Amino acid sequence: MKYPNLLERFLVYVKENTRSDEFSTTTPSTYSQVEFAQNILIPEMNRIGLKDVHYLPNGFAIGTLPANDPNLTRKIGFIAHMDTADFNAQGISPQVIESYNGQPIPLGTSGFELNEKDFPQLANYVGQTLITTDGTTLLGSDDKSGIAEIMTAIEYLVHHPELKHCEIRVGFGPDEEIGVGADKFDVEDFNVDFAYTMDGGPLGELQYETFSAAAARLKFIGRNVHPGTAKDQMINALQLATDLHNQLPEGDRPEKTDGYQGFYHLQTINGTVEEATSSYIIRDFDKETFQERKNTIQKIVDQMNQDLGSERVLLELFDQYYNMREIIEKDMTPVTLAKEAMEKLDIKPIIAPIRGGTDGSKLSFMGIPTPNIFAGGENMHGRFEFVSLETMEKATDVIIEIVSHPA
């Protein structure tokens, strides 16, 4: 096996609970991410041969592999995030399925299974080694696959000095899943020409377009009286939340959109007659349409308050990140380089927009153009998540091919 430590490294990483917390006020948002960086990643970064390894107050673990060929003058970064999404991440117990035979895979004793009827993409992995969950947690391939691939590529290059490469900077950061991981990224400290996030999905994904993203948090203030005498007196906060939701475009939901179509995604709704809250994420690729979506929800709130005669619907609306295409298309060098690397490795590049975001969305606007490359995960953020070891190996190949390419 070309990368004998890749699977073992990945399994160590995913067993660590590094779930982020959107309601935290600290950086990183959870202390488990600090522990993961300082107790697992930093020692390993030093052990495999990275130089100038350091942990920054912004939560990023940073290291450098100096160039071993003076003719390769680029400085290229590779970035992956430590945190996992808002699904159970406690007690992750991954299953390794060797030579997947196409039959349903029981997920531990949970009663859930992976099967091709529900997830037809499994047919692409017959004969490969799959890593799955036990059905009670997510896996954490998003993005511990990326971390494992970057670490493994560095280790391989150190052990094979005959392979010439440019200077490589690696960064493992927090809180990508809650949209704030790159907010405090130190661009000057990282000091690269461009970078890649190893944070994509299936084999061949190469992405330089993301959603533009905003979040909406709403509070509804009701007035509770006995339902028997409620006429013209009760104001039901839960009903207000429902009324607002019903005024949004009915078809603009994640489950009814694809490609370049944007959406409003209702994430939470809680409360009582007296008080309720709801939260949405708003997504679109087009700058003007993105603004129109935000304007729409603001207009609904304004009209509801006008009809109610008082401020009973309170909206907090804020941008999270923007479509990085606006920056990257000015100089497509990093996209072209990754595409050529994949083609040299007989990997068909799949260049399509990300219906989501990466740290690269923010980093590109901060001065480091940062496209996204596949890391292998499928069905991410839930109990049906899985990843192919063979795809992770190919992602590692791509990293090595990119850094050995002449400028």
Short mmCIF file of C-alpha atoms in Angstrom, two decimals:
data_model
loop_
_atom_site.label_atom_id
_atom_site.label_comp_id
_atom_site.label_asym_id
_atom_site.label_seq_id
_atom_site.Cartn_x
_atom_site.Cartn_y
_atom_site.Cartn_z
CA MET A 1 0.00 0.00 0.00
CA LYS A 2 1.38 3.38 -1.02
CA TYR A 3 0.09 5.17 2.09
CA PRO A 4 0.12 2.60 4.91
CA ASN A 5 -0.71 5.14 7.63
CA LEU A 6 -3.65 6.84 5.93
CA LEU A 7 -6.46 4.63 7.27
CA GLU A 8 -5.04 4.37 10.79
CA ARG A 9 -4.51 8.13 10.92
CA PHE A 10 -8.07 8.80 9.77
CA LEU A 11 -9.56 6.41 12.33
CA VAL A 12 -7.67 8.11 15.15
CA TYR A 13 -8.95 11.51 14.06
CA VAL A 14 -12.61 10.64 13.66
CA LYS A 15 -12.87 9.07 17.10
CA GLU A 16 -12.24 12.50 18.63
CA ASN A 17 -15.38 14.55 19.24
CA THR A 18 -14.66 17.99 17.76
CA ARG A 19 -18.20 19.19 17.13
CA SER A 20 -18.43 22.98 16.96
CA ASP A 21 -21.06 25.13 18.71
CA GLU A 22 -22.75 28.01 16.90
CA PHE A 23 -23.90 29.58 20.17
CA SER A 24 -20.43 29.72 21.72
CA THR A 25 -18.61 33.02 22.15
CA THR A 26 -15.10 31.54 22.20
CA THR A 27 -12.56 30.82 19.44
CA PRO A 28 -12.53 27.89 18.82
CA SER A 29 -16.16 27.44 19.77
CA THR A 30 -15.47 24.20 21.67
CA TYR A 31 -12.48 23.26 23.80
CA SER A 32 -12.41 19.79 22.23
CA GLN A 33 -11.05 21.42 19.06
CA VAL A 34 -8.23 23.03 21.04
CA GLU A 35 -7.38 19.66 22.59
CA PHE A 36 -7.47 17.94 19.21
CA ALA A 37 -5.10 20.50 17.72
CA GLN A 38 -2.67 20.68 20.63
CA ASN A 39 -2.66 17.05 21.75
CA ILE A 40 -2.99 15.19 18.45
CA LEU A 41 -2.28 17.36 15.41
CA ILE A 42 0.61 19.53 16.63
CA PRO A 43 2.70 16.57 17.90
CA GLU A 44 2.05 14.68 14.68
CA MET A 45 2.92 17.67 12.53
CA ASN A 46 6.28 17.85 14.27
CA ARG A 47 6.80 14.08 14.05
CA ILE A 48 6.22 13.84 10.29
CA GLY A 49 8.73 16.60 9.55
CA LEU A 50 6.86 19.89 9.21
CA LYS A 51 8.82 22.98 10.24
CA ASP A 52 7.78 26.12 12.12
CA VAL A 53 4.82 24.27 13.60
CA HIS A 54 2.71 26.56 15.77
CA TYR A 55 -0.77 26.98 17.17
CA LEU A 56 -2.35 30.39 16.80
CA PRO A 57 -4.96 32.11 19.01
CA ASN A 58 -7.37 31.90 16.07
CA GLY A 59 -7.44 28.11 16.54
CA PHE A 60 -5.33 27.17 13.52
CA ALA A 61 -2.46 24.69 13.68
CA ILE A 62 0.10 25.81 11.09
CA GLY A 63 3.20 24.16 9.65
CA THR A 64 5.61 24.43 6.70
CA LEU A 65 7.41 21.95 4.49
CA PRO A 66 10.23 23.93 2.81
CA ALA A 67 10.79 23.52 -0.91
CA ASN A 68 13.47 21.01 -1.91
CA ASP A 69 13.96 22.43 -5.40
CA PRO A 70 14.92 26.10 -5.89
CA ASN A 71 13.23 26.07 -9.30
CA LEU A 72 9.83 25.40 -7.73
CA THR A 73 9.13 28.86 -6.39
CA ARG A 74 5.43 28.77 -5.60
CA LYS A 75 4.14 28.73 -2.04
CA ILE A 76 0.99 26.62 -1.88
CA GLY A 77 -1.28 26.09 1.10
CA PHE A 78 -3.52 23.16 2.00
CA ILE A 79 -6.29 23.67 4.54
CA ALA A 80 -8.78 21.39 6.29
CA HIS A 81 -11.11 21.94 9.22
CA MET A 82 -11.16 20.10 12.53
CA ASP A 83 -14.77 20.56 13.56
CA THR A 84 -17.73 18.39 12.68
CA ALA A 85 -21.36 19.35 12.07
CA ASP A 86 -24.36 19.51 14.37
CA PHE A 87 -25.07 15.79 14.65
CA ASN A 88 -24.06 13.42 17.42
CA ALA A 89 -20.25 13.20 17.51
CA GLN A 90 -19.82 11.53 20.90
CA GLY A 91 -18.51 7.97 20.90
CA ILE A 92 -17.82 7.66 17.18
CA SER A 93 -17.13 4.00 16.39
CA PRO A 94 -16.28 3.67 12.69
CA GLN A 95 -16.75 0.47 10.73
CA VAL A 96 -14.23 -0.60 8.06
CA ILE A 97 -15.85 -2.55 5.23
CA GLU A 98 -13.22 -4.18 3.03
CA SER A 99 -14.04 -5.07 -0.59
CA TYR A 100 -17.58 -3.69 -0.49
CA ASN A 101 -19.77 -6.20 -2.36
CA GLY A 102 -22.77 -4.04 -3.19
CA GLN A 103 -24.98 -5.54 -0.51
CA PRO A 104 -26.64 -3.46 2.25
CA ILE A 105 -24.24 -2.51 5.05
CA PRO A 106 -25.75 -2.75 8.57
CA LEU A 107 -24.65 0.25 10.63
CA GLY A 108 -23.73 -1.49 13.85
CA THR A 109 -26.76 -2.60 15.82
CA SER A 110 -28.60 0.68 15.30
CA GLY A 111 -31.17 -0.77 12.90
CA PHE A 112 -30.02 1.57 10.13
CA GLU A 113 -28.20 0.44 7.01
CA LEU A 114 -26.46 1.81 3.94
CA ASN A 115 -28.00 0.41 0.77
CA GLU A 116 -27.97 1.23 -2.91
CA LYS A 117 -31.73 1.75 -3.02
CA ASP A 118 -31.51 4.82 -0.80
CA PHE A 119 -27.97 5.82 -1.78
CA PRO A 120 -27.36 4.76 -5.41
CA GLN A 121 -23.88 6.30 -5.39
CA LEU A 122 -22.74 3.26 -3.40
CA ALA A 123 -22.59 1.41 -6.71
CA ASN A 124 -19.49 3.47 -7.52
CA TYR A 125 -17.60 1.84 -4.66
CA VAL A 126 -17.97 -1.89 -5.24
CA GLY A 127 -14.66 -3.59 -4.47
CA GLN A 128 -13.36 -0.66 -2.43
CA THR A 129 -12.73 -0.23 1.29
CA LEU A 130 -15.44 1.88 2.89
CA ILE A 131 -15.42 3.50 6.31
CA THR A 132 -18.92 4.02 7.74
CA THR A 133 -20.57 4.95 11.03
CA ASP A 134 -22.23 2.55 13.45
CA GLY A 135 -25.51 4.36 12.88
CA THR A 136 -25.51 6.38 16.10
CA THR A 137 -23.16 9.23 15.13
CA LEU A 138 -21.79 11.01 12.13
CA LEU A 139 -18.40 9.87 10.85
CA GLY A 140 -16.44 13.12 10.66
CA SER A 141 -15.01 12.53 7.20
CA ASP A 142 -16.01 16.17 6.76
CA ASP A 143 -13.26 17.16 7.19
CA LYS A 144 -10.98 14.72 8.92
CA SER A 145 -10.49 13.02 5.57
CA GLY A 146 -8.89 16.26 4.43
CA ILE A 147 -6.64 16.46 7.48
CA ALA A 148 -5.55 12.84 7.04
CA GLU A 149 -4.83 13.34 3.34
CA ILE A 150 -2.73 16.46 3.92
CA MET A 151 -0.78 14.84 6.76
CA THR A 152 -0.19 11.71 4.69
CA ALA A 153 1.00 13.69 1.66
CA ILE A 154 3.51 15.60 3.80
CA GLU A 155 4.75 12.40 5.41
CA TYR A 156 5.20 10.78 2.00
CA LEU A 157 7.14 13.75 0.60
CA VAL A 158 9.45 13.82 3.62
CA HIS A 159 10.16 10.11 3.20
CA HIS A 160 10.74 10.51 -0.55
CA PRO A 161 13.12 13.46 -1.00
CA GLU A 162 13.65 12.44 -4.62
CA LEU A 163 10.20 13.93 -5.26
CA LYS A 164 10.78 17.63 -5.82
CA HIS A 165 8.20 20.06 -4.52
CA CYS A 166 7.59 23.73 -3.82
CA GLU A 167 7.10 25.22 -0.36
CA ILE A 168 3.96 23.85 1.26
CA ARG A 169 2.02 25.44 4.10
CA VAL A 170 -0.65 23.48 5.93
CA GLY A 171 -3.40 24.84 8.16
CA PHE A 172 -5.89 22.91 10.25
CA GLY A 173 -8.60 25.16 11.62
CA PRO A 174 -11.76 25.29 13.73
CA ASP A 175 -15.42 26.14 13.31
CA GLU A 176 -15.88 25.83 9.57
CA GLU A 177 -19.21 24.11 10.06
CA ILE A 178 -20.64 27.13 11.88
CA GLY A 179 -19.30 29.56 9.28
CA VAL A 180 -16.78 31.46 11.41
CA GLY A 181 -13.60 29.38 11.18
CA ALA A 182 -11.76 31.65 8.77
CA ASP A 183 -12.92 34.94 10.29
CA LYS A 184 -9.68 35.38 12.23
CA PHE A 185 -7.36 33.61 9.80
CA ASP A 186 -3.89 35.17 9.70
CA VAL A 187 -3.24 35.66 6.00
CA GLU A 188 0.14 37.30 6.58
CA ASP A 189 1.32 34.45 8.78
CA PHE A 190 0.22 31.82 6.23
CA ASN A 191 2.04 33.64 3.40
CA VAL A 192 1.15 31.63 0.28
CA ASP A 193 0.42 32.42 -3.36
CA PHE A 194 -2.81 30.45 -3.22
CA ALA A 195 -4.28 27.53 -1.32
CA TYR A 196 -6.72 24.64 -1.51
CA THR A 197 -9.24 23.37 0.97
CA MET A 198 -9.34 19.57 0.97
CA ASP A 199 -13.01 19.61 1.88
CA GLY A 200 -14.94 18.31 -1.10
CA GLY A 201 -16.93 15.13 -1.64
CA PRO A 202 -16.58 12.35 -4.24
CA LEU A 203 -13.63 11.64 -6.51
CA GLY A 204 -12.78 14.43 -8.94
CA GLU A 205 -14.63 17.34 -7.36
CA LEU A 206 -12.87 20.62 -8.06
CA GLN A 207 -14.83 23.69 -7.04
CA TYR A 208 -14.31 27.42 -7.17
CA GLU A 209 -17.91 28.57 -6.81
CA THR A 210 -19.85 28.54 -3.55
CA PHE A 211 -23.10 29.90 -2.30
CA SER A 212 -23.21 33.35 -0.84
CA ALA A 213 -24.64 32.84 2.62
CA ALA A 214 -26.62 34.69 5.26
CA ALA A 215 -28.32 33.67 8.51
CA ALA A 216 -31.63 34.90 9.85
CA ARG A 217 -32.60 34.57 13.50
CA LEU A 218 -36.14 35.52 14.42
CA LYS A 219 -37.93 36.15 17.70
CA PHE A 220 -41.72 36.29 17.93
CA ILE A 221 -43.39 37.97 20.89
CA GLY A 222 -46.88 36.72 21.60
CA ARG A 223 -49.63 37.42 24.12
CA ASN A 224 -51.15 34.45 25.88
CA VAL A 225 -54.70 34.40 27.19
CA HIS A 226 -57.13 31.57 27.87
CA PRO A 227 -58.08 30.02 24.51
CA GLY A 228 -61.74 30.14 25.48
CA THR A 229 -61.67 33.95 25.49
CA ALA A 230 -58.86 34.43 22.99
CA LYS A 231 -60.78 36.11 20.17
CA ASP A 232 -59.12 39.41 19.24
CA GLN A 233 -56.84 39.16 22.31
CA MET A 234 -54.44 36.24 21.89
CA ILE A 235 -51.32 36.66 19.76
CA ASN A 236 -49.81 33.22 19.26
CA ALA A 237 -46.04 33.49 18.80
CA LEU A 238 -45.85 30.02 17.23
CA GLN A 239 -48.54 31.02 14.75
CA LEU A 240 -46.54 34.13 13.87
CA ALA A 241 -43.53 31.93 13.12
CA THR A 242 -45.72 29.73 10.93
CA ASP A 243 -47.24 32.73 9.15
CA LEU A 244 -43.81 34.12 8.31
CA HIS A 245 -42.61 30.79 6.99
CA ASN A 246 -45.68 30.40 4.79
CA GLN A 247 -44.93 33.72 3.09
CA LEU A 248 -41.54 32.55 1.82
CA PRO A 249 -41.46 31.11 -1.72
CA GLU A 250 -42.80 27.57 -1.31
CA GLY A 251 -40.39 25.95 -3.75
CA ASP A 252 -37.24 27.66 -2.51
CA ARG A 253 -36.17 24.94 -0.10
CA PRO A 254 -33.07 22.70 -0.12
CA GLU A 255 -35.15 19.60 -0.82
CA LYS A 256 -36.67 21.21 -3.93
CA THR A 257 -33.61 22.91 -5.45
CA ASP A 258 -30.33 21.95 -7.10
CA GLY A 259 -27.61 23.33 -9.37
CA TYR A 260 -27.51 27.12 -9.19
CA GLN A 261 -30.87 27.45 -7.44
CA GLY A 262 -30.82 29.18 -4.06
CA PHE A 263 -33.08 28.64 -1.07
CA TYR A 264 -34.32 29.51 2.39
CA HIS A 265 -33.67 26.68 4.86
CA LEU A 266 -35.68 26.56 8.08
CA GLN A 267 -33.30 25.06 10.64
CA THR A 268 -35.10 25.49 13.96
CA ILE A 269 -38.47 26.54 15.31
CA ASN A 270 -39.17 26.51 19.04
CA GLY A 271 -41.36 28.18 21.59
CA THR A 272 -44.76 28.67 23.14
CA VAL A 273 -47.77 30.88 22.58
CA GLU A 274 -46.00 33.59 24.56
CA GLU A 275 -42.64 33.53 22.76
CA ALA A 276 -41.09 31.65 19.88
CA THR A 277 -37.89 31.62 17.84
CA SER A 278 -36.89 30.33 14.45
CA SER A 279 -33.71 30.36 12.39
CA TYR A 280 -32.96 30.16 8.70
CA ILE A 281 -29.96 30.00 6.44
CA ILE A 282 -30.27 31.88 3.14
CA ARG A 283 -28.24 30.77 0.14
CA ASP A 284 -27.73 31.88 -3.47
CA PHE A 285 -24.95 32.00 -6.08
CA ASP A 286 -25.95 35.25 -7.74
CA LYS A 287 -25.10 38.46 -5.87
CA GLU A 288 -28.29 40.30 -6.86
CA THR A 289 -30.59 37.37 -6.13
CA PHE A 290 -28.86 36.83 -2.80
CA GLN A 291 -29.66 40.41 -1.85
CA GLU A 292 -33.24 39.99 -3.04
CA ARG A 293 -33.68 36.98 -0.76
CA LYS A 294 -32.53 38.98 2.24
CA ASN A 295 -34.80 41.86 1.22
CA THR A 296 -37.75 39.46 0.96
CA ILE A 297 -37.50 38.21 4.52
CA GLN A 298 -36.99 41.76 5.81
CA LYS A 299 -40.10 42.95 3.94
CA ILE A 300 -42.18 40.11 5.40
CA VAL A 301 -41.07 41.06 8.91
CA ASP A 302 -41.81 44.75 8.32
CA GLN A 303 -45.28 44.02 6.94
CA MET A 304 -46.14 41.66 9.79
CA ASN A 305 -45.16 44.26 12.38
CA GLN A 306 -47.18 46.88 10.55
CA ASP A 307 -50.23 44.60 10.51
CA LEU A 308 -49.76 43.74 14.19
CA GLY A 309 -49.42 47.39 15.15
CA SER A 310 -46.25 46.77 17.18
CA GLU A 311 -42.78 45.22 16.97
CA ARG A 312 -43.61 41.59 17.67
CA VAL A 313 -41.36 40.04 15.02
CA LEU A 314 -37.68 40.75 15.60
CA LEU A 315 -35.12 39.87 12.93
CA GLU A 316 -31.35 39.50 13.20
CA LEU A 317 -29.97 39.10 9.68
CA PHE A 318 -26.26 38.82 8.91
CA ASP A 319 -24.00 37.69 6.07
CA GLN A 320 -21.75 34.67 6.57
CA TYR A 321 -19.68 34.34 3.38
CA TYR A 322 -19.73 35.12 -0.34
CA ASN A 323 -19.27 33.25 -3.61
CA MET A 324 -15.51 32.95 -4.07
CA ARG A 325 -15.84 32.79 -7.86
CA GLU A 326 -15.76 36.61 -7.84
CA ILE A 327 -12.13 36.46 -6.71
CA ILE A 328 -10.80 33.24 -8.21
CA GLU A 329 -11.97 33.87 -11.77
CA LYS A 330 -9.61 36.85 -11.91
CA ASP A 331 -6.70 34.37 -11.99
CA MET A 332 -7.61 30.76 -12.65
CA THR A 333 -4.08 29.44 -12.01
CA PRO A 334 -4.96 27.37 -8.92
CA VAL A 335 -7.97 25.82 -10.68
CA THR A 336 -5.98 25.05 -13.82
CA LEU A 337 -3.15 23.56 -11.78
CA ALA A 338 -5.47 21.23 -9.84
CA LYS A 339 -7.29 20.23 -13.03
CA GLU A 340 -4.02 19.34 -14.76
CA ALA A 341 -2.87 17.39 -11.71
CA MET A 342 -6.06 15.32 -11.71
CA GLU A 343 -5.88 14.65 -15.43
CA LYS A 344 -2.28 13.50 -15.11
CA LEU A 345 -3.49 11.00 -12.49
CA ASP A 346 -6.35 9.82 -14.77
CA ILE A 347 -8.94 11.45 -12.50
CA LYS A 348 -11.76 13.17 -14.36
CA PRO A 349 -12.20 16.65 -12.88
CA ILE A 350 -15.77 17.46 -11.91
CA ILE A 351 -15.97 21.26 -11.90
CA ALA A 352 -19.30 22.28 -10.43
CA PRO A 353 -20.54 24.79 -7.85
CA ILE A 354 -20.56 23.86 -4.18
CA ARG A 355 -24.05 23.96 -2.77
CA GLY A 356 -22.50 25.05 0.49
CA GLY A 357 -19.37 26.87 1.52
CA THR A 358 -15.81 26.23 2.60
CA ASP A 359 -13.22 28.23 4.46
CA GLY A 360 -12.04 29.13 0.97
CA SER A 361 -15.16 31.27 0.54
CA LYS A 362 -13.80 33.73 3.09
CA LEU A 363 -10.09 33.19 2.49
CA SER A 364 -10.44 34.12 -1.17
CA PHE A 365 -11.87 37.51 -0.21
CA MET A 366 -9.15 37.88 2.46
CA GLY A 367 -6.39 37.63 -0.17
CA ILE A 368 -5.71 33.90 -0.62
CA PRO A 369 -7.52 32.40 -3.63
CA THR A 370 -8.65 29.01 -2.31
CA PRO A 371 -10.52 26.51 -4.51
CA ASN A 372 -11.82 23.25 -3.06
CA ILE A 373 -10.67 19.71 -3.87
CA PHE A 374 -12.41 16.40 -3.18
CA ALA A 375 -11.66 14.66 0.12
CA GLY A 376 -13.94 11.66 -0.42
CA GLY A 377 -16.83 11.97 2.02
CA GLU A 378 -20.39 11.08 1.02
CA ASN A 379 -23.70 11.66 2.89
CA MET A 380 -21.92 14.07 5.19
CA HIS A 381 -23.32 15.45 8.45
CA GLY A 382 -25.28 12.39 9.52
CA ARG A 383 -25.42 8.71 10.41
CA PHE A 384 -25.22 7.59 6.77
CA GLU A 385 -21.86 9.26 6.15
CA PHE A 386 -19.14 7.14 4.58
CA VAL A 387 -15.84 7.53 2.76
CA SER A 388 -13.80 5.37 0.41
CA LEU A 389 -10.19 4.70 1.36
CA GLU A 390 -9.27 4.52 -2.32
CA THR A 391 -10.70 8.02 -2.90
CA MET A 392 -8.71 9.34 0.05
CA GLU A 393 -5.58 7.81 -1.45
CA LYS A 394 -6.27 9.56 -4.76
CA ALA A 395 -6.81 12.88 -2.98
CA THR A 396 -3.40 12.42 -1.39
CA ASP A 397 -1.96 11.75 -4.87
CA VAL A 398 -3.47 15.02 -6.10
CA ILE A 399 -1.81 17.03 -3.33
CA ILE A 400 1.58 15.56 -4.21
CA GLU A 401 1.07 16.14 -7.92
CA ILE A 402 0.06 19.80 -7.40
CA VAL A 403 3.13 20.73 -5.36
CA SER A 404 5.53 19.07 -7.81
CA HIS A 405 4.19 20.99 -10.80
CA PRO A 406 6.62 23.55 -12.25
CA ALA A 407 5.53 27.19 -12.03
#
